PDB file of C-alpha atoms in Angstrom:
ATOM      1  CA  UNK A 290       6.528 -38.530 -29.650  1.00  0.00           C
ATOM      2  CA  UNK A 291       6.358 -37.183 -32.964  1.00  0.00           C
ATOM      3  CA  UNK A 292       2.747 -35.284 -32.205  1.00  0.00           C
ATOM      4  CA  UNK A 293       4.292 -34.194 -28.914  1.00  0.00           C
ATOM      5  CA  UNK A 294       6.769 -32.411 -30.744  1.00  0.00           C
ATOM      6  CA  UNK A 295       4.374 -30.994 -33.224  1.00  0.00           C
ATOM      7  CA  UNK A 296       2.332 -29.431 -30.710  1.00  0.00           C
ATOM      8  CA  UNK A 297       5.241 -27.987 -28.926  1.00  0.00           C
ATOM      9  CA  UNK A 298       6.555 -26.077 -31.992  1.00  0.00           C
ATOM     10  CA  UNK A 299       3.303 -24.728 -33.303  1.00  0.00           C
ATOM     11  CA  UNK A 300       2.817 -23.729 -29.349  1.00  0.00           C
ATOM     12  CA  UNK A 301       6.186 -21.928 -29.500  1.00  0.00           C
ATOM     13  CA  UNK A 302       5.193 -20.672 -33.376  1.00  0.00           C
ATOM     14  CA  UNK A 303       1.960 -19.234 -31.964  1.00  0.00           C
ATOM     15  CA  UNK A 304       3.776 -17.538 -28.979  1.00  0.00           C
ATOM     16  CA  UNK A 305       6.300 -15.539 -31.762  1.00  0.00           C
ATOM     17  CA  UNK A 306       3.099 -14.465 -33.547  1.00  0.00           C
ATOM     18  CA  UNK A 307       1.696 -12.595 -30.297  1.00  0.00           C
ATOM     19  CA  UNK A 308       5.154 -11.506 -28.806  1.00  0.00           C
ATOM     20  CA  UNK A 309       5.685  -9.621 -32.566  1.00  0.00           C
ATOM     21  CA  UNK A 310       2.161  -8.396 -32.282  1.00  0.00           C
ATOM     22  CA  UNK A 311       2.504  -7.188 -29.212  1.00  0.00           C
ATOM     23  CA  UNK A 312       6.008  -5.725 -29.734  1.00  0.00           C
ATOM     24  CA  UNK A 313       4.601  -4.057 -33.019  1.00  0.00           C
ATOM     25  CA  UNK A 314       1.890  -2.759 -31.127  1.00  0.00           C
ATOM     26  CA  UNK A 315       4.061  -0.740 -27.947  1.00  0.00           C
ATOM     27  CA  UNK A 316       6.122   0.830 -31.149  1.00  0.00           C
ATOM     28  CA  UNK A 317       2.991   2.268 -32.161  1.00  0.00           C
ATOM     29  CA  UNK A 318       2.242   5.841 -30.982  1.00  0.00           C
ATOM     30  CA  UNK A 319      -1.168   5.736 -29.541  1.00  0.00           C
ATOM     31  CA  UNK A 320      -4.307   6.813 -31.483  1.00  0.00           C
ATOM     32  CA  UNK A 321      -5.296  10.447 -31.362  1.00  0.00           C
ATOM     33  CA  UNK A 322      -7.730  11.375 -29.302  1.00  0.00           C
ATOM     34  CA  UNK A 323      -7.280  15.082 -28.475  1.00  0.00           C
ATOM     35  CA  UNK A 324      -6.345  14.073 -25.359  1.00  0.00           C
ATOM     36  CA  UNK A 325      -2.797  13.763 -24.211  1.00  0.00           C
ATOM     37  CA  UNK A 326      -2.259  10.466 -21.873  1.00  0.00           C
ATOM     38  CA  UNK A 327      -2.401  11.381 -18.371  1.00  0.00           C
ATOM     39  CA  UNK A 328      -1.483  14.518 -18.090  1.00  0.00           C
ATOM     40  CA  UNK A 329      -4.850  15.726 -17.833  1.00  0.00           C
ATOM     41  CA  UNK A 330      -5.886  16.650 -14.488  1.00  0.00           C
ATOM     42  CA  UNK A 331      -9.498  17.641 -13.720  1.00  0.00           C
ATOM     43  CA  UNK A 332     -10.171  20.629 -11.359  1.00  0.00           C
ATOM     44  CA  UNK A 333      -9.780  20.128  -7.944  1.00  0.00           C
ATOM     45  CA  UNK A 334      -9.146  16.352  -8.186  1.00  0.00           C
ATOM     46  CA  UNK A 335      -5.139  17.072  -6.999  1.00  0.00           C
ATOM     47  CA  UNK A 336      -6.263  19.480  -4.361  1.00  0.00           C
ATOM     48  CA  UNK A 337      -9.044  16.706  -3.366  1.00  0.00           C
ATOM     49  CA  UNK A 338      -6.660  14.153  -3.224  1.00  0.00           C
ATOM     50  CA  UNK A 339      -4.031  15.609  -1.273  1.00  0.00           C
ATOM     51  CA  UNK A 340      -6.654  16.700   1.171  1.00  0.00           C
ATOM     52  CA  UNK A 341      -8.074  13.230   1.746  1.00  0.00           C
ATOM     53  CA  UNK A 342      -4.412  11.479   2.446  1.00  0.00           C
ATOM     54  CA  UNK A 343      -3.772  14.505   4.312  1.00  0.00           C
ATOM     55  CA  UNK A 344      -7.147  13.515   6.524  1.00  0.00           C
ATOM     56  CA  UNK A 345      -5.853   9.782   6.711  1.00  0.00           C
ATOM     57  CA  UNK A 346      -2.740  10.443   7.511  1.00  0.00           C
ATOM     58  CA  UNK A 347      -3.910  12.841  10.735  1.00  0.00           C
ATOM     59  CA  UNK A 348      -6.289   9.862  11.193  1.00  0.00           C
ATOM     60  CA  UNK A 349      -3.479   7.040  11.318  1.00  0.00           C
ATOM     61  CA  UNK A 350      -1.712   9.064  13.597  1.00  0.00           C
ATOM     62  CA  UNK A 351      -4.327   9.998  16.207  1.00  0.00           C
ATOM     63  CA  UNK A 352      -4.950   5.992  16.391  1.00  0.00           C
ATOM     64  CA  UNK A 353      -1.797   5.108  16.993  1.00  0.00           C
ATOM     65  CA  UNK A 354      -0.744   7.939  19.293  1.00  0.00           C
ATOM     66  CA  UNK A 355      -4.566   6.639  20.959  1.00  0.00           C
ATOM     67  CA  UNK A 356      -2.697   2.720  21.157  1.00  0.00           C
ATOM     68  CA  UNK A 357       0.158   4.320  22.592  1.00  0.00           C
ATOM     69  CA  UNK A 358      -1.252   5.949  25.300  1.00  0.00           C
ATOM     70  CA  UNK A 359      -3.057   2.432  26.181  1.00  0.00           C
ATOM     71  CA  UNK A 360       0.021   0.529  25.619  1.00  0.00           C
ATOM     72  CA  UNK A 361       1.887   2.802  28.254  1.00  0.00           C
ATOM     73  CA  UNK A 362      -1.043   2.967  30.939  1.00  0.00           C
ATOM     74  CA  UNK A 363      -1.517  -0.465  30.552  1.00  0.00           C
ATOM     75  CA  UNK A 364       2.608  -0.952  31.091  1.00  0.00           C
ATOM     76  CA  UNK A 365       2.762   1.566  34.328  1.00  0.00           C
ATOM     77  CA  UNK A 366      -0.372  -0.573  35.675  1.00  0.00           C
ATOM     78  CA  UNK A 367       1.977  -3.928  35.204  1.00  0.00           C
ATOM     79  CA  UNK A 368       4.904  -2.072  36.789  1.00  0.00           C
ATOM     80  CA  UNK A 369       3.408  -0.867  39.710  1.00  0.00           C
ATOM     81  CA  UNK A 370       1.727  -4.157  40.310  1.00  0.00           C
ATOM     82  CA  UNK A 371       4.642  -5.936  40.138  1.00  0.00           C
ATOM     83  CA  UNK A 372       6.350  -2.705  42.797  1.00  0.00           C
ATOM     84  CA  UNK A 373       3.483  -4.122  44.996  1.00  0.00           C
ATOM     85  CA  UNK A 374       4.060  -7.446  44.906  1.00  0.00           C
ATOM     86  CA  UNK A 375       7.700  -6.864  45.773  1.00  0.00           C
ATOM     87  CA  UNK A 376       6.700  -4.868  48.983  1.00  0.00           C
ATOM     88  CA  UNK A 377       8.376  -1.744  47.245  1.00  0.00           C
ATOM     89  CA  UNK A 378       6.550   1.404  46.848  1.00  0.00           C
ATOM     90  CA  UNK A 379       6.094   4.080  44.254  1.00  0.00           C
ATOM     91  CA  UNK A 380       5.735   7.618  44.408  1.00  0.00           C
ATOM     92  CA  UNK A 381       2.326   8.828  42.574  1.00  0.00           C
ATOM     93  CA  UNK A 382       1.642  12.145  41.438  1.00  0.00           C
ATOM     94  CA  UNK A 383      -1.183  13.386  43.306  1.00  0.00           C
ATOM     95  CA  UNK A 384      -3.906  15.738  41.349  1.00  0.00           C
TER      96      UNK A 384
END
């Protein structure tokens, strides 16, 4: 019991150490580099960027607009099958 209880406390001891290290090390300002965190933005990545989500957003949509369209065909099929199996008709548009 009286191990047990040793190894907990240096366990908890150890886990102060690194929680003050790593509290002593966010207070820190970060080393200088010349560069200034992320603000840095390399020409034409932004512009890239916003073009590409642009493109997958036009993409998304086209797909699902496509599923859509096949959901609904698929539905006015069912409908007027079930119409026909009823004996009742329904008016077509003719091309």
């Amino acid at each position: 019991m009286y191990a047990r209880l040793q190894k907990q406390n240096k366990e908890e001891l150890r886990t102060a150490i690194i929680a003050q290290w790593t509290e002593r090390d966010l207070q820190r300002p970060p080393p200088s580099t010349g560069l200034t965190k992320a603000s840095i933005t390399l020409a034409g990545t932004s512009s890239d960027r916003d073009a590409g989500i642009k493109s997958g957003v036009q993409t998304v949509k086209a797909a699902r607009q496509a599923r859509l369209r096949e959901l609904f065909e698929r539905e006015a099929l069912m409908y007027e099958k079930e119409l026909n199996a009823r004996g009742l008709s329904l008016v077509k548009p003719r091309d």
